[in-house]
Amino acid sequence: MNSPVLEDPEPALAVDILIESEAWQMLPEAEDIVRRAIAFAATYPHPTLLGPRASRPHSGRCGRDARGPRIGSEHHRNTEVSVLLCDDEAIARLNAQWRGQQKPTNVLSFPAPPLQGAVPDEKIPLGDIAIAYETLAREAEESGKTISEHLSHLVVHGFLHLLGYDHHMDDEAERMERMERDILARIGVADPYAACDADI
């Protein structure tokens, strides 16, 4: 069952975007796509998530592990997320530094550690997302998607990691993929897993 495409929701959090690579000039609407995908993901009715957030980075690449979601479902207007739009070289450095993987990946998520005693009206960091243009473009072409559609998917995927969702156990992967499908359908992006060979 397809969800109807919805109007853009009010932003539920601040989004800080840094375009580090000139490759992103190939997609001048990238910032708008990122903001829209985060707005839909942030306003999606997430089930209550349990436990403290961890600050271990997550990759968009599949693997299996037994970690569950780590924060509550409430979305505060004083929450912020940072997004780095970079190239394969930059993301490969991050991947090597934080995950010990000596190669580029499509998306990395870095959940922020829990704050001790937040100050009222101060922005509370949710975490950082990094996306590499060359890998994004290559995967989009290989899977027959537009770059815009694949960017929306990677942003939603990365954002869900910031909320504590993971895909290392089969049941967790299925839940995360269901949420991604639903959020993307609301944006008007087709099911990225329907006949997908991309490595997310």
PDB file of C-alpha atoms in Angstrom:
ATOM      1  CA  MET A   1       0.000   0.000   0.000  1.00  0.00           C
ATOM      2  CA  ASN A   2       1.424   3.361  -1.023  1.00  0.00           C
ATOM      3  CA  SER A   3       1.226   6.350   1.279  1.00  0.00           C
ATOM      4  CA  PRO A   4       0.027   9.558  -0.339  1.00  0.00           C
ATOM      5  CA  VAL A   5       2.646  12.216  -1.020  1.00  0.00           C
ATOM      6  CA  LEU A   6       2.244  14.762   1.738  1.00  0.00           C
ATOM      7  CA  GLU A   7       2.871  18.470   1.886  1.00  0.00           C
ATOM      8  CA  ASP A   8       6.193  19.457   3.375  1.00  0.00           C
ATOM      9  CA  PRO A   9       5.990  19.444   7.173  1.00  0.00           C
ATOM     10  CA  GLU A  10       7.144  22.302   9.339  1.00  0.00           C
ATOM     11  CA  PRO A  11      10.833  21.796  10.149  1.00  0.00           C
ATOM     12  CA  ALA A  12      11.067  19.918  13.449  1.00  0.00           C
ATOM     13  CA  LEU A  13      14.733  20.724  13.981  1.00  0.00           C
ATOM     14  CA  ALA A  14      17.543  22.928  12.678  1.00  0.00           C
ATOM     15  CA  VAL A  15      19.596  21.518   9.800  1.00  0.00           C
ATOM     16  CA  ASP A  16      23.110  22.815   9.200  1.00  0.00           C
ATOM     17  CA  ILE A  17      24.487  21.793   5.786  1.00  0.00           C
ATOM     18  CA  LEU A  18      28.122  22.102   4.713  1.00  0.00           C
ATOM     19  CA  ILE A  19      28.895  21.470   1.049  1.00  0.00           C
ATOM     20  CA  GLU A  20      32.566  20.542   1.087  1.00  0.00           C
ATOM     21  CA  SER A  21      32.963  19.185  -2.444  1.00  0.00           C
ATOM     22  CA  GLU A  22      32.497  20.937  -5.757  1.00  0.00           C
ATOM     23  CA  ALA A  23      31.041  17.677  -7.106  1.00  0.00           C
ATOM     24  CA  TRP A  24      27.750  18.656  -5.449  1.00  0.00           C
ATOM     25  CA  GLN A  25      27.405  21.486  -8.000  1.00  0.00           C
ATOM     26  CA  MET A  26      26.033  18.720 -10.247  1.00  0.00           C
ATOM     27  CA  LEU A  27      22.979  18.696  -7.955  1.00  0.00           C
ATOM     28  CA  PRO A  28      22.175  22.336  -7.140  1.00  0.00           C
ATOM     29  CA  GLU A  29      18.977  21.346  -5.313  1.00  0.00           C
ATOM     30  CA  ALA A  30      20.888  19.099  -2.881  1.00  0.00           C
ATOM     31  CA  GLU A  31      20.309  21.336   0.159  1.00  0.00           C
ATOM     32  CA  ASP A  32      16.555  21.437  -0.469  1.00  0.00           C
ATOM     33  CA  ILE A  33      16.440  17.645  -0.869  1.00  0.00           C
ATOM     34  CA  VAL A  34      18.365  17.151   2.383  1.00  0.00           C
ATOM     35  CA  ARG A  35      16.155  19.557   4.352  1.00  0.00           C
ATOM     36  CA  ARG A  36      12.945  18.020   2.988  1.00  0.00           C
ATOM     37  CA  ALA A  37      14.046  14.430   3.699  1.00  0.00           C
ATOM     38  CA  ILE A  38      15.039  15.336   7.267  1.00  0.00           C
ATOM     39  CA  ALA A  39      11.776  17.219   7.843  1.00  0.00           C
ATOM     40  CA  PHE A  40       9.747  14.163   6.807  1.00  0.00           C
ATOM     41  CA  ALA A  41      11.941  11.742   8.769  1.00  0.00           C
ATOM     42  CA  ALA A  42      11.857  13.940  11.889  1.00  0.00           C
ATOM     43  CA  THR A  43       8.063  14.289  11.871  1.00  0.00           C
ATOM     44  CA  TYR A  44       7.428  10.604  11.194  1.00  0.00           C
ATOM     45  CA  PRO A  45       5.635   8.960  14.157  1.00  0.00           C
ATOM     46  CA  HIS A  46       8.515   6.961  15.603  1.00  0.00           C
ATOM     47  CA  PRO A  47       7.730   4.348  18.227  1.00  0.00           C
ATOM     48  CA  THR A  48       9.218   5.057  21.642  1.00  0.00           C
ATOM     49  CA  LEU A  49      12.904   4.287  21.625  1.00  0.00           C
ATOM     50  CA  LEU A  50      14.701   3.081  24.691  1.00  0.00           C
ATOM     51  CA  GLY A  51      18.126   3.502  26.218  1.00  0.00           C
ATOM     52  CA  PRO A  52      20.941   6.062  26.044  1.00  0.00           C
ATOM     53  CA  ARG A  53      22.274   7.081  22.662  1.00  0.00           C
ATOM     54  CA  ALA A  54      25.690   5.855  21.687  1.00  0.00           C
ATOM     55  CA  SER A  55      28.141   7.964  19.750  1.00  0.00           C
ATOM     56  CA  ARG A  56      29.484   5.150  17.570  1.00  0.00           C
ATOM     57  CA  PRO A  57      29.324   6.054  13.854  1.00  0.00           C
ATOM     58  CA  HIS A  58      27.078   4.084  11.531  1.00  0.00           C
ATOM     59  CA  SER A  59      27.566   3.354   7.866  1.00  0.00           C
ATOM     60  CA  GLY A  60      24.842   2.941   5.300  1.00  0.00           C
ATOM     61  CA  ARG A  61      26.416  -0.386   4.376  1.00  0.00           C
ATOM     62  CA  CYS A  62      24.749  -3.546   5.632  1.00  0.00           C
ATOM     63  CA  GLY A  63      26.033  -5.630   8.476  1.00  0.00           C
ATOM     64  CA  ARG A  64      24.429  -7.409  11.416  1.00  0.00           C
ATOM     65  CA  ASP A  65      24.705  -6.424  15.070  1.00  0.00           C
ATOM     66  CA  ALA A  66      22.469  -6.433  18.155  1.00  0.00           C
ATOM     67  CA  ARG A  67      21.936  -2.762  18.909  1.00  0.00           C
ATOM     68  CA  GLY A  68      18.551  -1.136  19.163  1.00  0.00           C
ATOM     69  CA  PRO A  69      17.244   2.414  19.006  1.00  0.00           C
ATOM     70  CA  ARG A  70      18.572   4.758  21.655  1.00  0.00           C
ATOM     71  CA  ILE A  71      16.447   7.885  22.128  1.00  0.00           C
ATOM     72  CA  GLY A  72      12.853   8.928  22.723  1.00  0.00           C
ATOM     73  CA  SER A  73      10.442   9.759  19.943  1.00  0.00           C
ATOM     74  CA  GLU A  74       9.871  13.389  20.912  1.00  0.00           C
ATOM     75  CA  HIS A  75      11.326  15.996  18.566  1.00  0.00           C
ATOM     76  CA  HIS A  76      12.445  19.274  20.075  1.00  0.00           C
ATOM     77  CA  ARG A  77      12.530  22.452  18.050  1.00  0.00           C
ATOM     78  CA  ASN A  78      15.897  23.262  19.612  1.00  0.00           C
ATOM     79  CA  THR A  79      17.469  20.069  18.216  1.00  0.00           C
ATOM     80  CA  GLU A  80      19.910  20.327  15.342  1.00  0.00           C
ATOM     81  CA  VAL A  81      21.556  17.980  12.883  1.00  0.00           C
ATOM     82  CA  SER A  82      24.602  18.699  10.722  1.00  0.00           C
ATOM     83  CA  VAL A  83      25.011  17.299   7.219  1.00  0.00           C
ATOM     84  CA  LEU A  84      28.305  17.173   5.350  1.00  0.00           C
ATOM     85  CA  LEU A  85      28.023  16.830   1.572  1.00  0.00           C
ATOM     86  CA  CYS A  86      31.504  15.658   0.623  1.00  0.00           C
ATOM     87  CA  ASP A  87      33.330  13.490  -1.894  1.00  0.00           C
ATOM     88  CA  ASP A  88      34.622   9.915  -1.831  1.00  0.00           C
ATOM     89  CA  GLU A  89      38.070  10.994  -0.650  1.00  0.00           C
ATOM     90  CA  ALA A  90      36.712  12.828   2.400  1.00  0.00           C
ATOM     91  CA  ILE A  91      34.266  10.095   3.374  1.00  0.00           C
ATOM     92  CA  ALA A  92      36.988   7.447   2.946  1.00  0.00           C
ATOM     93  CA  ARG A  93      39.101   9.357   5.503  1.00  0.00           C
ATOM     94  CA  LEU A  94      36.150   9.476   7.917  1.00  0.00           C
ATOM     95  CA  ASN A  95      35.396   5.809   7.309  1.00  0.00           C
ATOM     96  CA  ALA A  96      39.022   4.883   8.015  1.00  0.00           C
ATOM     97  CA  GLN A  97      39.274   7.087  11.105  1.00  0.00           C
ATOM     98  CA  TRP A  98      35.992   6.101  12.756  1.00  0.00           C
ATOM     99  CA  ARG A  99      35.207   2.630  11.435  1.00  0.00           C
ATOM    100  CA  GLY A 100      38.593   1.231  10.386  1.00  0.00           C
ATOM    101  CA  GLN A 101      37.330   0.780   6.808  1.00  0.00           C
ATOM    102  CA  GLN A 102      39.882   1.936   4.219  1.00  0.00           C
ATOM    103  CA  LYS A 103      37.331   2.785   1.522  1.00  0.00           C
ATOM    104  CA  PRO A 104      34.586   5.247   0.672  1.00  0.00           C
ATOM    105  CA  THR A 105      30.974   4.549   1.636  1.00  0.00           C
ATOM    106  CA  ASN A 106      27.712   6.216   0.682  1.00  0.00           C
ATOM    107  CA  VAL A 107      26.618   7.629   4.057  1.00  0.00           C
ATOM    108  CA  LEU A 108      27.999   7.805   7.578  1.00  0.00           C
ATOM    109  CA  SER A 109      26.051   8.830  10.668  1.00  0.00           C
ATOM    110  CA  PHE A 110      27.640  10.072  13.866  1.00  0.00           C
ATOM    111  CA  PRO A 111      25.081  10.215  16.704  1.00  0.00           C
ATOM    112  CA  ALA A 112      25.913  12.920  19.237  1.00  0.00           C
ATOM    113  CA  PRO A 113      26.587  11.740  22.783  1.00  0.00           C
ATOM    114  CA  PRO A 114      23.880  12.574  25.321  1.00  0.00           C
ATOM    115  CA  LEU A 115      24.191  16.043  26.822  1.00  0.00           C
ATOM    116  CA  GLN A 116      24.624  16.461  30.553  1.00  0.00           C
ATOM    117  CA  GLY A 117      22.439  19.339  31.761  1.00  0.00           C
ATOM    118  CA  ALA A 118      21.258  21.070  28.580  1.00  0.00           C
ATOM    119  CA  VAL A 119      20.852  24.842  28.748  1.00  0.00           C
ATOM    120  CA  PRO A 120      17.351  26.142  27.845  1.00  0.00           C
ATOM    121  CA  ASP A 121      17.131  27.563  24.309  1.00  0.00           C
ATOM    122  CA  GLU A 122      20.524  26.072  23.437  1.00  0.00           C
ATOM    123  CA  LYS A 123      20.627  23.863  20.343  1.00  0.00           C
ATOM    124  CA  ILE A 124      20.869  20.185  21.254  1.00  0.00           C
ATOM    125  CA  PRO A 125      22.946  18.285  18.679  1.00  0.00           C
ATOM    126  CA  LEU A 126      21.354  15.100  17.388  1.00  0.00           C
ATOM    127  CA  GLY A 127      24.458  14.217  15.376  1.00  0.00           C
ATOM    128  CA  ASP A 128      26.146  14.462  12.006  1.00  0.00           C
ATOM    129  CA  ILE A 129      25.539  12.822   8.641  1.00  0.00           C
ATOM    130  CA  ALA A 130      28.140  12.679   5.839  1.00  0.00           C
ATOM    131  CA  ILE A 131      27.255  11.729   2.249  1.00  0.00           C
ATOM    132  CA  ALA A 132      29.725  11.208  -0.619  1.00  0.00           C
ATOM    133  CA  TYR A 133      28.660  12.473  -4.040  1.00  0.00           C
ATOM    134  CA  GLU A 134      30.573  10.019  -6.241  1.00  0.00           C
ATOM    135  CA  THR A 135      29.289   6.948  -4.399  1.00  0.00           C
ATOM    136  CA  LEU A 136      25.780   8.416  -4.334  1.00  0.00           C
ATOM    137  CA  ALA A 137      25.844   9.052  -8.105  1.00  0.00           C
ATOM    138  CA  ARG A 138      27.349   5.648  -8.916  1.00  0.00           C
ATOM    139  CA  GLU A 139      24.815   3.756  -6.796  1.00  0.00           C
ATOM    140  CA  ALA A 140      21.930   5.761  -8.268  1.00  0.00           C
ATOM    141  CA  GLU A 141      23.045   4.903 -11.801  1.00  0.00           C
ATOM    142  CA  GLU A 142      23.626   1.229 -10.964  1.00  0.00           C
ATOM    143  CA  SER A 143      20.167   0.892  -9.420  1.00  0.00           C
ATOM    144  CA  GLY A 144      18.279   2.932 -12.035  1.00  0.00           C
ATOM    145  CA  LYS A 145      17.298   5.721  -9.620  1.00  0.00           C
ATOM    146  CA  THR A 146      17.703   9.436  -9.942  1.00  0.00           C
ATOM    147  CA  ILE A 147      20.436  11.027  -7.863  1.00  0.00           C
ATOM    148  CA  SER A 148      17.749  13.082  -6.094  1.00  0.00           C
ATOM    149  CA  GLU A 149      15.789   9.967  -5.109  1.00  0.00           C
ATOM    150  CA  HIS A 150      18.888   8.188  -3.862  1.00  0.00           C
ATOM    151  CA  LEU A 151      19.991  11.269  -1.910  1.00  0.00           C
ATOM    152  CA  SER A 152      16.582  11.394  -0.210  1.00  0.00           C
ATOM    153  CA  HIS A 153      16.980   7.733   0.716  1.00  0.00           C
ATOM    154  CA  LEU A 154      20.503   8.138   2.123  1.00  0.00           C
ATOM    155  CA  VAL A 155      19.456  11.188   4.159  1.00  0.00           C
ATOM    156  CA  VAL A 156      16.481   9.338   5.658  1.00  0.00           C
ATOM    157  CA  HIS A 157      18.663   6.284   6.283  1.00  0.00           C
ATOM    158  CA  GLY A 158      21.376   8.368   7.963  1.00  0.00           C
ATOM    159  CA  PHE A 159      18.851  10.316  10.026  1.00  0.00           C
ATOM    160  CA  LEU A 160      17.256   7.114  11.336  1.00  0.00           C
ATOM    161  CA  HIS A 161      20.713   6.019  12.483  1.00  0.00           C
ATOM    162  CA  LEU A 162      20.965   9.283  14.459  1.00  0.00           C
ATOM    163  CA  LEU A 163      17.706   8.341  16.178  1.00  0.00           C
ATOM    164  CA  GLY A 164      19.247   5.026  17.147  1.00  0.00           C
ATOM    165  CA  TYR A 165      17.820   2.701  14.526  1.00  0.00           C
ATOM    166  CA  ASP A 166      20.171   0.100  13.123  1.00  0.00           C
ATOM    167  CA  HIS A 167      20.155  -2.685  10.541  1.00  0.00           C
ATOM    168  CA  HIS A 168      22.639  -5.187  11.894  1.00  0.00           C
ATOM    169  CA  MET A 169      20.054  -7.778  12.973  1.00  0.00           C
ATOM    170  CA  ASP A 170      17.436  -9.034  10.518  1.00  0.00           C
ATOM    171  CA  ASP A 171      14.462  -7.826  12.584  1.00  0.00           C
ATOM    172  CA  GLU A 172      16.075  -4.393  13.072  1.00  0.00           C
ATOM    173  CA  ALA A 173      16.861  -4.189   9.340  1.00  0.00           C
ATOM    174  CA  GLU A 174      13.263  -5.025   8.439  1.00  0.00           C
ATOM    175  CA  ARG A 175      11.893  -2.389  10.828  1.00  0.00           C
ATOM    176  CA  MET A 176      14.299   0.265   9.575  1.00  0.00           C
ATOM    177  CA  GLU A 177      13.566  -0.558   5.922  1.00  0.00           C
ATOM    178  CA  ARG A 178       9.790  -0.366   6.572  1.00  0.00           C
ATOM    179  CA  MET A 179      10.230   3.073   8.113  1.00  0.00           C
ATOM    180  CA  GLU A 180      12.427   4.224   5.216  1.00  0.00           C
ATOM    181  CA  ARG A 181       9.840   3.005   2.679  1.00  0.00           C
ATOM    182  CA  ASP A 182       7.027   4.803   4.492  1.00  0.00           C
ATOM    183  CA  ILE A 183       8.914   8.085   4.930  1.00  0.00           C
ATOM    184  CA  LEU A 184      10.120   8.062   1.322  1.00  0.00           C
ATOM    185  CA  ALA A 185       6.622   7.282   0.018  1.00  0.00           C
ATOM    186  CA  ARG A 186       5.372  10.396   1.826  1.00  0.00           C
ATOM    187  CA  ILE A 187       8.038  12.386  -0.030  1.00  0.00           C
ATOM    188  CA  GLY A 188       7.100  10.773  -3.342  1.00  0.00           C
ATOM    189  CA  VAL A 189      10.168   8.537  -3.681  1.00  0.00           C
ATOM    190  CA  ALA A 190       9.628   4.958  -4.827  1.00  0.00           C
ATOM    191  CA  ASP A 191      10.514   1.991  -2.614  1.00  0.00           C
ATOM    192  CA  PRO A 192      14.318   1.880  -2.678  1.00  0.00           C
ATOM    193  CA  TYR A 193      14.334  -1.806  -1.760  1.00  0.00           C
ATOM    194  CA  ALA A 194      11.812  -3.017  -4.354  1.00  0.00           C
ATOM    195  CA  ALA A 195      14.323  -4.412  -6.819  1.00  0.00           C
ATOM    196  CA  CYS A 196      17.468  -2.999  -5.344  1.00  0.00           C
ATOM    197  CA  ASP A 197      21.010  -4.147  -5.880  1.00  0.00           C
ATOM    198  CA  ALA A 198      22.475  -1.017  -4.224  1.00  0.00           C
ATOM    199  CA  ASP A 199      24.517  -1.669  -1.110  1.00  0.00           C
ATOM    200  CA  ILE A 200      22.723   0.250   1.639  1.00  0.00           C
TER     201      ILE A 200
END
